[in-house]
mmCIF file of C-alpha atoms in Angstrom:
data_model
loop_
_atom_site.group_PDB
_atom_site.id
_atom_site.type_symbol
_atom_site.label_atom_id
_atom_site.label_comp_id
_atom_site.label_asym_id
_atom_site.label_seq_id
_atom_site.Cartn_x
_atom_site.Cartn_y
_atom_site.Cartn_z
ATOM 1 C CA VAL A 1 0.000 0.000 0.000
ATOM 2 C CA LYS A 2 2.871 2.389 0.802
ATOM 3 C CA GLN A 3 4.128 1.864 -2.757
ATOM 4 C CA LYS A 4 0.629 2.595 -4.137
ATOM 5 C CA LEU A 5 -0.090 -1.053 -4.857
ATOM 6 C CA ASN A 6 -3.272 -0.372 -2.980
ATOM 7 C CA CYS A 7 -6.182 -2.382 -4.391
ATOM 8 C CA SER A 8 -6.990 -6.018 -3.785
ATOM 9 C CA PHE A 9 -9.075 -7.764 -6.432
ATOM 10 C CA ILE A 10 -10.823 -10.825 -4.978
ATOM 11 C CA ALA A 11 -11.432 -12.557 -8.300
ATOM 12 C CA ILE A 12 -13.552 -15.645 -7.712
ATOM 13 C CA ASN A 13 -15.422 -14.950 -10.958
ATOM 14 C CA ASN A 14 -18.845 -16.595 -11.236
ATOM 15 C CA ASP A 15 -18.353 -18.943 -8.297
ATOM 16 C CA LEU A 16 -19.868 -16.745 -5.592
ATOM 17 C CA GLU A 17 -20.042 -19.736 -3.227
ATOM 18 C CA LEU A 18 -16.251 -19.449 -2.880
ATOM 19 C CA TRP A 19 -16.806 -16.214 -0.958
ATOM 20 C CA ASP A 20 -18.198 -18.255 1.910
ATOM 21 C CA ILE A 21 -16.091 -21.377 1.385
ATOM 22 C CA LEU A 22 -12.867 -19.352 1.579
ATOM 23 C CA GLN A 23 -14.261 -17.293 4.461
ATOM 24 C CA VAL A 24 -13.436 -14.055 2.655
ATOM 25 C CA ARG A 25 -15.730 -12.052 4.929
ATOM 26 C CA GLU A 26 -14.142 -13.423 8.100
ATOM 27 C CA ARG A 27 -10.499 -14.041 7.150
ATOM 28 C CA ILE A 28 -9.464 -11.819 4.242
ATOM 29 C CA ILE A 29 -11.430 -8.578 4.355
ATOM 30 C CA PRO A 30 -10.330 -7.630 7.905
ATOM 31 C CA GLU A 31 -6.666 -7.946 6.884
ATOM 32 C CA LEU A 32 -7.186 -5.812 3.780
ATOM 33 C CA VAL A 33 -9.040 -3.159 5.764
ATOM 34 C CA LYS A 34 -6.264 -3.168 8.365
ATOM 35 C CA ARG A 35 -3.785 -2.314 5.606
ATOM 36 C CA GLY A 36 -5.951 0.400 4.083
ATOM 37 C CA MET A 37 -6.551 -1.373 0.786
ATOM 38 C CA GLU A 38 -9.372 -0.813 -1.657
ATOM 39 C CA ILE A 39 -11.373 -3.991 -2.277
ATOM 40 C CA LYS A 40 -13.130 -5.111 -5.432
ATOM 41 C CA ALA A 41 -14.915 -8.317 -6.405
ATOM 42 C CA THR A 42 -15.474 -10.680 -8.225
ATOM 43 C CA GLY A 43 -14.169 -10.822 -11.841
ATOM 44 C CA HIS A 44 -16.014 -12.361 -14.807
ATOM 45 C CA SER A 45 -19.247 -12.402 -12.900
ATOM 46 C CA LEU A 46 -22.477 -12.065 -14.866
ATOM 47 C CA PHE A 47 -23.622 -15.436 -13.519
ATOM 48 C CA ALA A 48 -22.524 -14.510 -9.992
ATOM 49 C CA TRP A 49 -25.166 -11.771 -9.940
ATOM 50 C CA LEU A 50 -27.721 -13.661 -12.045
ATOM 51 C CA PRO A 51 -27.131 -17.353 -11.247
ATOM 52 C CA PRO A 52 -28.743 -19.692 -13.817
ATOM 53 C CA GLU A 53 -29.522 -22.304 -11.148
ATOM 54 C CA LYS A 54 -31.766 -19.733 -9.447
ATOM 55 C CA TYR A 55 -33.405 -18.029 -12.407
ATOM 56 C CA PHE A 56 -33.216 -20.090 -15.604
ATOM 57 C CA SER A 57 -36.123 -22.429 -14.957
ATOM 58 C CA ALA A 58 -38.653 -19.660 -14.303
ATOM 59 C CA HIS A 59 -37.067 -16.964 -16.483
ATOM 60 C CA PRO A 60 -35.203 -18.386 -19.494
ATOM 61 C CA GLU A 61 -35.644 -14.968 -21.147
ATOM 62 C CA TYR A 62 -32.972 -13.632 -18.758
ATOM 63 C CA PHE A 63 -30.345 -15.722 -20.524
ATOM 64 C CA ALA A 64 -28.680 -15.698 -23.909
ATOM 65 C CA LEU A 65 -30.450 -16.832 -27.047
ATOM 66 C CA VAL A 66 -27.866 -18.840 -29.012
ATOM 67 C CA ASN A 67 -28.695 -20.676 -32.235
ATOM 68 C CA GLY A 68 -32.387 -20.137 -31.618
ATOM 69 C CA GLU A 69 -32.500 -21.485 -28.059
ATOM 70 C CA ARG A 70 -32.174 -19.953 -24.616
ATOM 71 C CA ASN A 71 -29.378 -21.591 -22.662
ATOM 72 C CA SER A 72 -27.826 -21.235 -19.236
ATOM 73 C CA ASP A 73 -24.258 -21.993 -20.234
ATOM 74 C CA SER A 74 -23.044 -18.998 -22.221
ATOM 75 C CA SER A 75 -24.243 -15.574 -21.077
ATOM 76 C CA ILE A 76 -27.247 -13.437 -20.245
ATOM 77 C CA CYS A 77 -29.617 -11.335 -22.332
ATOM 78 C CA LEU A 78 -28.069 -7.880 -22.213
ATOM 79 C CA ALA A 79 -31.236 -6.128 -23.383
ATOM 80 C CA CYS A 80 -33.813 -7.589 -20.974
ATOM 81 C CA PRO A 81 -34.834 -4.806 -18.536
ATOM 82 C CA GLU A 82 -35.563 -7.244 -15.732
ATOM 83 C CA VAL A 83 -32.007 -8.577 -15.919
ATOM 84 C CA ALA A 84 -30.569 -5.266 -14.766
ATOM 85 C CA GLU A 85 -33.158 -5.056 -11.970
ATOM 86 C CA ARG A 86 -32.458 -8.575 -10.650
ATOM 87 C CA MET A 87 -28.707 -8.091 -10.855
ATOM 88 C CA ALA A 88 -28.940 -4.775 -9.001
ATOM 89 C CA GLU A 89 -30.996 -6.415 -6.240
ATOM 90 C CA ASN A 90 -28.441 -9.200 -5.808
ATOM 91 C CA ILE A 91 -25.494 -6.799 -5.871
ATOM 92 C CA ALA A 92 -27.195 -4.546 -3.310
ATOM 93 C CA GLU A 93 -27.698 -7.501 -0.963
ATOM 94 C CA PHE A 94 -24.059 -8.531 -1.346
ATOM 95 C CA SER A 95 -22.973 -4.945 -0.703
ATOM 96 C CA ARG A 96 -25.029 -4.765 2.498
ATOM 97 C CA GLN A 97 -23.250 -7.869 3.750
ATOM 98 C CA ASN A 98 -19.829 -6.671 2.548
ATOM 99 C CA PRO A 99 -19.787 -2.867 2.788
ATOM 100 C CA GLU A 100 -15.981 -2.800 2.609
ATOM 101 C CA VAL A 101 -16.112 -3.825 -1.058
ATOM 102 C CA SER A 102 -16.006 -0.542 -2.974
ATOM 103 C CA THR A 103 -16.263 -1.925 -6.531
ATOM 104 C CA ILE A 104 -18.334 -4.731 -8.026
ATOM 105 C CA THR A 105 -17.253 -5.997 -11.425
ATOM 106 C CA LEU A 106 -19.745 -6.745 -14.166
ATOM 107 C CA TRP A 107 -17.178 -8.285 -16.460
ATOM 108 C CA HIS A 108 -18.760 -10.431 -19.157
ATOM 109 C CA ASN A 109 -18.168 -14.173 -18.961
ATOM 110 C CA ASP A 110 -14.737 -15.168 -20.218
ATOM 111 C CA HIS A 111 -15.690 -16.476 -23.658
ATOM 112 C CA ASP A 112 -17.131 -15.202 -26.907
ATOM 113 C CA SER A 113 -20.768 -16.306 -26.757
ATOM 114 C CA TRP A 114 -23.418 -13.564 -26.752
ATOM 115 C CA CYS A 115 -27.166 -13.264 -26.878
ATOM 116 C CA GLU A 116 -28.597 -13.202 -30.399
ATOM 117 C CA CYS A 117 -32.149 -12.045 -29.625
ATOM 118 C CA VAL A 118 -33.745 -9.206 -31.574
ATOM 119 C CA ARG A 119 -33.361 -6.647 -28.772
ATOM 120 C CA CYS A 120 -29.685 -7.437 -28.282
ATOM 121 C CA ARG A 121 -29.141 -7.271 -32.047
ATOM 122 C CA GLU A 122 -30.734 -3.825 -32.093
ATOM 123 C CA LEU A 123 -28.277 -2.622 -29.446
ATOM 124 C CA LEU A 124 -25.407 -3.653 -31.695
ATOM 125 C CA GLU A 125 -26.581 -1.680 -34.717
ATOM 126 C CA ASP A 126 -24.057 0.946 -35.789
ATOM 127 C CA GLY A 127 -21.610 -0.326 -33.200
ATOM 128 C CA GLY A 128 -19.152 -1.196 -35.930
ATOM 129 C CA ARG A 129 -16.431 -3.792 -35.839
ATOM 130 C CA CYS A 130 -13.447 -4.171 -33.566
ATOM 131 C CA LEU A 131 -10.277 -6.195 -33.442
ATOM 132 C CA SER A 132 -10.673 -9.216 -31.202
ATOM 133 C CA PHE A 133 -8.457 -12.128 -30.167
ATOM 134 C CA TRP A 134 -11.283 -14.662 -29.918
ATOM 135 C CA ASN A 135 -10.115 -16.711 -32.868
ATOM 136 C CA THR A 136 -7.613 -19.544 -32.819
ATOM 137 C CA LEU A 137 -5.391 -20.847 -35.590
ATOM 138 C CA PHE A 138 -3.881 -24.325 -35.250
ATOM 139 C CA ASP A 139 -0.226 -24.470 -36.258
ATOM 140 C CA LYS A 140 0.940 -27.960 -37.235
ATOM 141 C CA SER A 141 4.597 -26.967 -36.911
ATOM 142 C CA ASP A 142 4.425 -26.720 -33.120
ATOM 143 C CA ASN A 143 1.126 -28.549 -32.530
ATOM 144 C CA ARG A 144 -0.384 -25.538 -30.743
ATOM 145 C CA ASP A 145 -3.391 -23.268 -31.024
ATOM 146 C CA HIS A 146 -2.400 -19.635 -31.542
ATOM 147 C CA LEU A 147 -4.719 -16.740 -30.925
ATOM 148 C CA ARG A 148 -4.947 -14.274 -33.745
ATOM 149 C CA LEU A 149 -6.666 -10.950 -34.210
ATOM 150 C CA ILE A 150 -9.769 -10.770 -36.363
ATOM 151 C CA ALA A 151 -12.246 -8.045 -37.199
ATOM 152 C CA ALA A 152 -15.415 -8.935 -35.315
ATOM 153 C CA GLU A 153 -18.673 -7.277 -34.398
ATOM 154 C CA SER A 154 -18.279 -4.976 -31.406
ATOM 155 C CA ILE A 155 -20.449 -5.917 -28.419
ATOM 156 C CA THR A 156 -19.588 -2.801 -26.414
ATOM 157 C CA ASN A 157 -22.892 -0.963 -26.920
ATOM 158 C CA ALA A 158 -24.901 -3.904 -25.586
ATOM 159 C CA GLN A 159 -22.598 -4.659 -22.639
ATOM 160 C CA LEU A 160 -22.355 -1.001 -21.596
ATOM 161 C CA THR A 161 -26.146 -0.684 -21.811
ATOM 162 C CA LEU A 162 -26.477 -3.434 -19.223
ATOM 163 C CA VAL A 163 -23.795 -2.019 -16.906
ATOM 164 C CA ASN A 164 -25.267 1.497 -17.100
ATOM 165 C CA ASP A 165 -28.756 0.121 -16.356
ATOM 166 C CA VAL A 166 -27.515 -1.778 -13.294
ATOM 167 C CA ALA A 167 -25.719 1.371 -12.095
ATOM 168 C CA ARG A 168 -28.928 3.392 -12.419
ATOM 169 C CA ASN A 169 -30.830 0.758 -10.444
ATOM 170 C CA LEU A 170 -28.244 1.030 -7.642
ATOM 171 C CA GLU A 171 -28.134 4.828 -7.416
ATOM 172 C CA LYS A 172 -30.480 5.044 -4.421
ATOM 173 C CA SER A 173 -29.682 1.846 -2.538
ATOM 174 C CA CYS A 174 -25.881 1.922 -2.993
ATOM 175 C CA PRO A 175 -24.910 5.458 -4.097
ATOM 176 C CA ASP A 176 -21.218 5.027 -3.252
ATOM 177 C CA LEU A 177 -20.772 1.605 -4.825
ATOM 178 C CA ARG A 178 -18.866 1.525 -8.096
ATOM 179 C CA LEU A 179 -19.483 -0.926 -10.917
ATOM 180 C CA GLU A 180 -16.788 -1.966 -13.332
ATOM 181 C CA MET A 181 -16.991 -3.020 -16.960
ATOM 182 C CA CYS A 182 -14.123 -4.830 -18.636
ATOM 183 C CA ALA A 183 -13.154 -3.531 -22.091
ATOM 184 C CA TYR A 184 -11.893 -6.880 -23.291
ATOM 185 C CA GLY A 185 -12.030 -8.705 -26.612
ATOM 186 C CA ARG A 186 -15.216 -7.679 -28.402
ATOM 187 C CA THR A 187 -16.001 -5.027 -25.793
ATOM 188 C CA SER A 188 -12.617 -3.318 -26.160
ATOM 189 C CA LYS A 189 -13.768 -0.810 -28.759
ATOM 190 C CA PRO A 190 -15.321 2.336 -27.207
ATOM 191 C CA PRO A 191 -19.113 2.668 -27.604
ATOM 192 C CA VAL A 192 -20.803 4.608 -30.345
ATOM 193 C CA ALA A 193 -23.010 7.536 -29.227
ATOM 194 C CA MET A 194 -23.216 6.336 -25.624
ATOM 195 C CA GLU A 195 -22.130 7.765 -22.289
ATOM 196 C CA VAL A 196 -20.558 5.949 -19.374
ATOM 197 C CA HIS A 197 -22.553 6.239 -16.140
ATOM 198 C CA PRO A 198 -20.648 8.297 -13.505
ATOM 199 C CA ASN A 199 -20.622 5.301 -11.128
ATOM 200 C CA VAL A 200 -19.078 3.001 -13.751
ATOM 201 C CA THR A 201 -15.354 2.373 -14.078
ATOM 202 C CA ILE A 202 -13.851 0.975 -17.285
ATOM 203 C CA ALA A 203 -11.019 -1.544 -17.030
ATOM 204 C CA TYR A 204 -9.238 -1.540 -20.389
ATOM 205 C CA THR A 205 -7.297 -4.766 -20.902
ATOM 206 C CA VAL A 206 -4.171 -4.973 -23.049
ATOM 207 C CA PHE A 207 -4.526 -8.705 -23.629
ATOM 208 C CA GLU A 208 -3.948 -8.581 -27.380
ATOM 209 C CA LYS A 209 -0.606 -6.842 -27.028
ATOM 210 C CA LEU A 210 0.833 -9.738 -25.047
ATOM 211 C CA LEU A 211 -0.612 -12.764 -26.785
ATOM 212 C CA VAL A 212 -0.160 -11.942 -30.423
ATOM 213 C CA THR A 213 3.435 -10.792 -30.053
ATOM 214 C CA GLU A 214 4.142 -13.885 -27.946
ATOM 215 C CA ASP A 215 7.632 -13.538 -26.405
ATOM 216 C CA VAL A 216 8.385 -10.014 -27.649
ATOM 217 C CA LEU A 217 6.866 -6.919 -26.109
ATOM 218 C CA PHE A 218 6.689 -3.485 -27.653
ATOM 219 C CA PRO A 219 5.459 -0.280 -26.004
ATOM 220 C CA ILE A 220 1.833 0.526 -26.684
ATOM 221 C CA ASN A 221 2.734 3.858 -28.262
ATOM 222 C CA SER A 222 4.987 2.314 -30.908
ATOM 223 C CA SER A 223 4.833 1.692 -34.626
ATOM 224 C CA GLU A 224 4.079 -1.986 -34.165
ATOM 225 C CA PRO A 225 0.744 -2.715 -35.893
ATOM 226 C CA ILE A 226 -0.409 -4.924 -33.028
ATOM 227 C CA ASN A 227 -0.347 -1.969 -30.648
ATOM 228 C CA GLN A 228 -1.730 0.800 -32.829
ATOM 229 C CA PHE A 229 -5.383 -0.122 -32.399
ATOM 230 C CA THR A 230 -4.858 -0.629 -28.654
ATOM 231 C CA ALA A 231 -3.400 2.855 -28.279
ATOM 232 C CA GLU A 232 -6.265 4.371 -30.260
ATOM 233 C CA TYR A 233 -8.947 2.567 -28.245
ATOM 234 C CA ILE A 234 -7.326 3.787 -25.017
ATOM 235 C CA ARG A 235 -7.305 7.376 -26.323
ATOM 236 C CA GLN A 236 -11.002 7.139 -27.190
ATOM 237 C CA TRP A 237 -12.005 5.630 -23.830
ATOM 238 C CA ALA A 238 -10.010 8.320 -22.008
ATOM 239 C CA LYS A 239 -12.055 10.985 -23.784
ATOM 240 C CA LEU A 240 -15.321 9.292 -22.756
ATOM 241 C CA THR A 241 -14.712 8.908 -19.034
ATOM 242 C CA PRO A 242 -12.227 9.890 -16.329
ATOM 243 C CA ASN A 243 -13.002 6.576 -14.604
ATOM 244 C CA LEU A 244 -10.623 4.479 -16.672
ATOM 245 C CA TYR A 245 -7.726 2.296 -15.640
ATOM 246 C CA ILE A 246 -5.482 -0.182 -17.433
ATOM 247 C CA TYR A 247 -5.748 -3.883 -16.715
ATOM 248 C CA GLU A 248 -2.273 -5.220 -17.569
ATOM 249 C CA TYR A 249 -0.822 -8.727 -17.692
ATOM 250 C CA LEU A 250 2.707 -8.006 -16.509
ATOM 251 C CA GLY A 251 4.362 -11.361 -16.053
ATOM 252 C CA ILE A 252 1.463 -13.769 -16.395
ATOM 253 C CA PHE A 253 2.525 -15.126 -19.806
ATOM 254 C CA HIS A 254 6.287 -14.632 -19.547
ATOM 255 C CA ASP A 255 9.038 -15.626 -17.156
ATOM 256 C CA PHE A 256 10.603 -12.190 -16.835
ATOM 257 C CA THR A 257 8.846 -9.643 -18.956
ATOM 258 C CA PRO A 258 8.055 -6.925 -19.615
ATOM 259 C CA LEU A 259 11.395 -5.197 -19.658
ATOM 260 C CA VAL A 260 11.684 -2.126 -17.490
ATOM 261 C CA ALA A 261 12.047 0.092 -20.563
ATOM 262 C CA VAL A 262 8.705 -1.101 -21.955
ATOM 263 C CA VAL A 263 6.947 -0.597 -18.630
ATOM 264 C CA LYS A 264 8.302 2.931 -18.310
ATOM 265 C CA LYS A 265 7.128 3.917 -21.798
ATOM 266 C CA ASP A 266 3.703 2.355 -21.311
ATOM 267 C CA PHE A 267 3.199 4.025 -17.926
ATOM 268 C CA GLN A 268 4.142 7.374 -19.443
ATOM 269 C CA PHE A 269 1.606 6.827 -22.237
ATOM 270 C CA TYR A 270 -1.104 6.134 -19.660
ATOM 271 C CA LEU A 271 -0.247 9.269 -17.694
ATOM 272 C CA ASP A 272 -0.219 11.374 -20.867
ATOM 273 C CA HIS A 273 -3.864 10.365 -21.321
ATOM 274 C CA ARG A 274 -4.804 11.131 -17.698
ATOM 275 C CA ILE A 275 -4.963 7.467 -16.698
ATOM 276 C CA THR A 276 -3.698 7.128 -13.153
ATOM 277 C CA GLY A 277 -4.698 3.564 -12.321
ATOM 278 C CA ILE A 278 -3.122 0.304 -13.430
ATOM 279 C CA SER A 279 -3.466 -3.269 -12.269
ATOM 280 C CA SER A 280 -1.769 -6.448 -13.322
ATOM 281 C CA GLU A 281 -2.199 -10.165 -13.338
ATOM 282 C CA ILE A 282 1.139 -11.622 -12.283
ATOM 283 C CA GLY A 283 1.069 -15.391 -12.369
ATOM 284 C CA LYS A 284 4.255 -16.320 -10.507
ATOM 285 C CA TRP A 285 4.771 -13.214 -8.378
ATOM 286 C CA ASN A 286 8.421 -13.190 -9.364
ATOM 287 C CA GLU A 287 10.265 -10.585 -7.297
ATOM 288 C CA LEU A 288 11.987 -9.262 -10.430
ATOM 289 C CA GLN A 289 8.602 -8.653 -12.046
ATOM 290 C CA MET A 290 7.458 -6.675 -9.033
ATOM 291 C CA PHE A 291 10.727 -4.719 -9.123
ATOM 292 C CA ALA A 292 10.176 -3.868 -12.814
ATOM 293 C CA PHE A 293 6.612 -2.811 -12.079
ATOM 294 C CA GLU A 294 7.737 -0.515 -9.269
ATOM 295 C CA ILE A 295 10.681 0.935 -11.226
ATOM 296 C CA GLY A 296 8.380 1.693 -14.143
ATOM 297 C CA ARG A 297 5.938 3.453 -11.846
ATOM 298 C CA ALA A 298 8.660 5.409 -10.054
ATOM 299 C CA HIS A 299 10.151 6.780 -13.280
ATOM 300 C CA VAL A 300 6.926 8.468 -14.344
#
């Protein structure tokens, strides 16, 4: 916390039962509060706040229409008004039980399946296309699947509509609670002709930069084609809302990367666009990675 690494993200994703199983309320939150940390929960969590086992039988219309059928495996219907109301009720109850949690994430489920109903399709009109990594290419030479970028339909307008609606439903019951949307994959492109609710934070992920370049990293603000669209999307999001931070992946896919020089340049780019928050998934918690992270921060 003294080094401004001051937010703890309790990412149990859709498995809200883990909150009780791991005794987060009793064992973890008091230690985070003692250290003065911000607390957010729970990750890719649409089903955490609208669990299919509770709602699907009576309300299949709450869930995604895929290939002509409602199903409880992929996602929710982003355009159903009652979805936002039910999710807000469940989030409000969780917040009453865990008032120390300052941010609730409404990250979409971690795959590329979306509702295809008429109302959701209408939300996507004029949203344009974006670059997305949700496409794999099998390479026989190394017997591996490789993610590649493709131009795909942007889902941002539909996802942001849901998050904004949930935020509006929570204005009276939880006025200080923040919601968070993940700009990730097909929601990475900024919305068209839409505003971001004041109580909504955008977490812009730089996932594509790491995966497609594999073992080589280049600064976001460089001439590398892979990074040019990322830099432009960040610029556009920064113009839409001051509540924007960067969700990085420093170290999760590499043994000791990124290099300090890359971190420094990226952090400077974020600051130049008035972005003052950054987080990172770090898989191995290598001390050298943490040192690079801190050196990069200190030099800007």
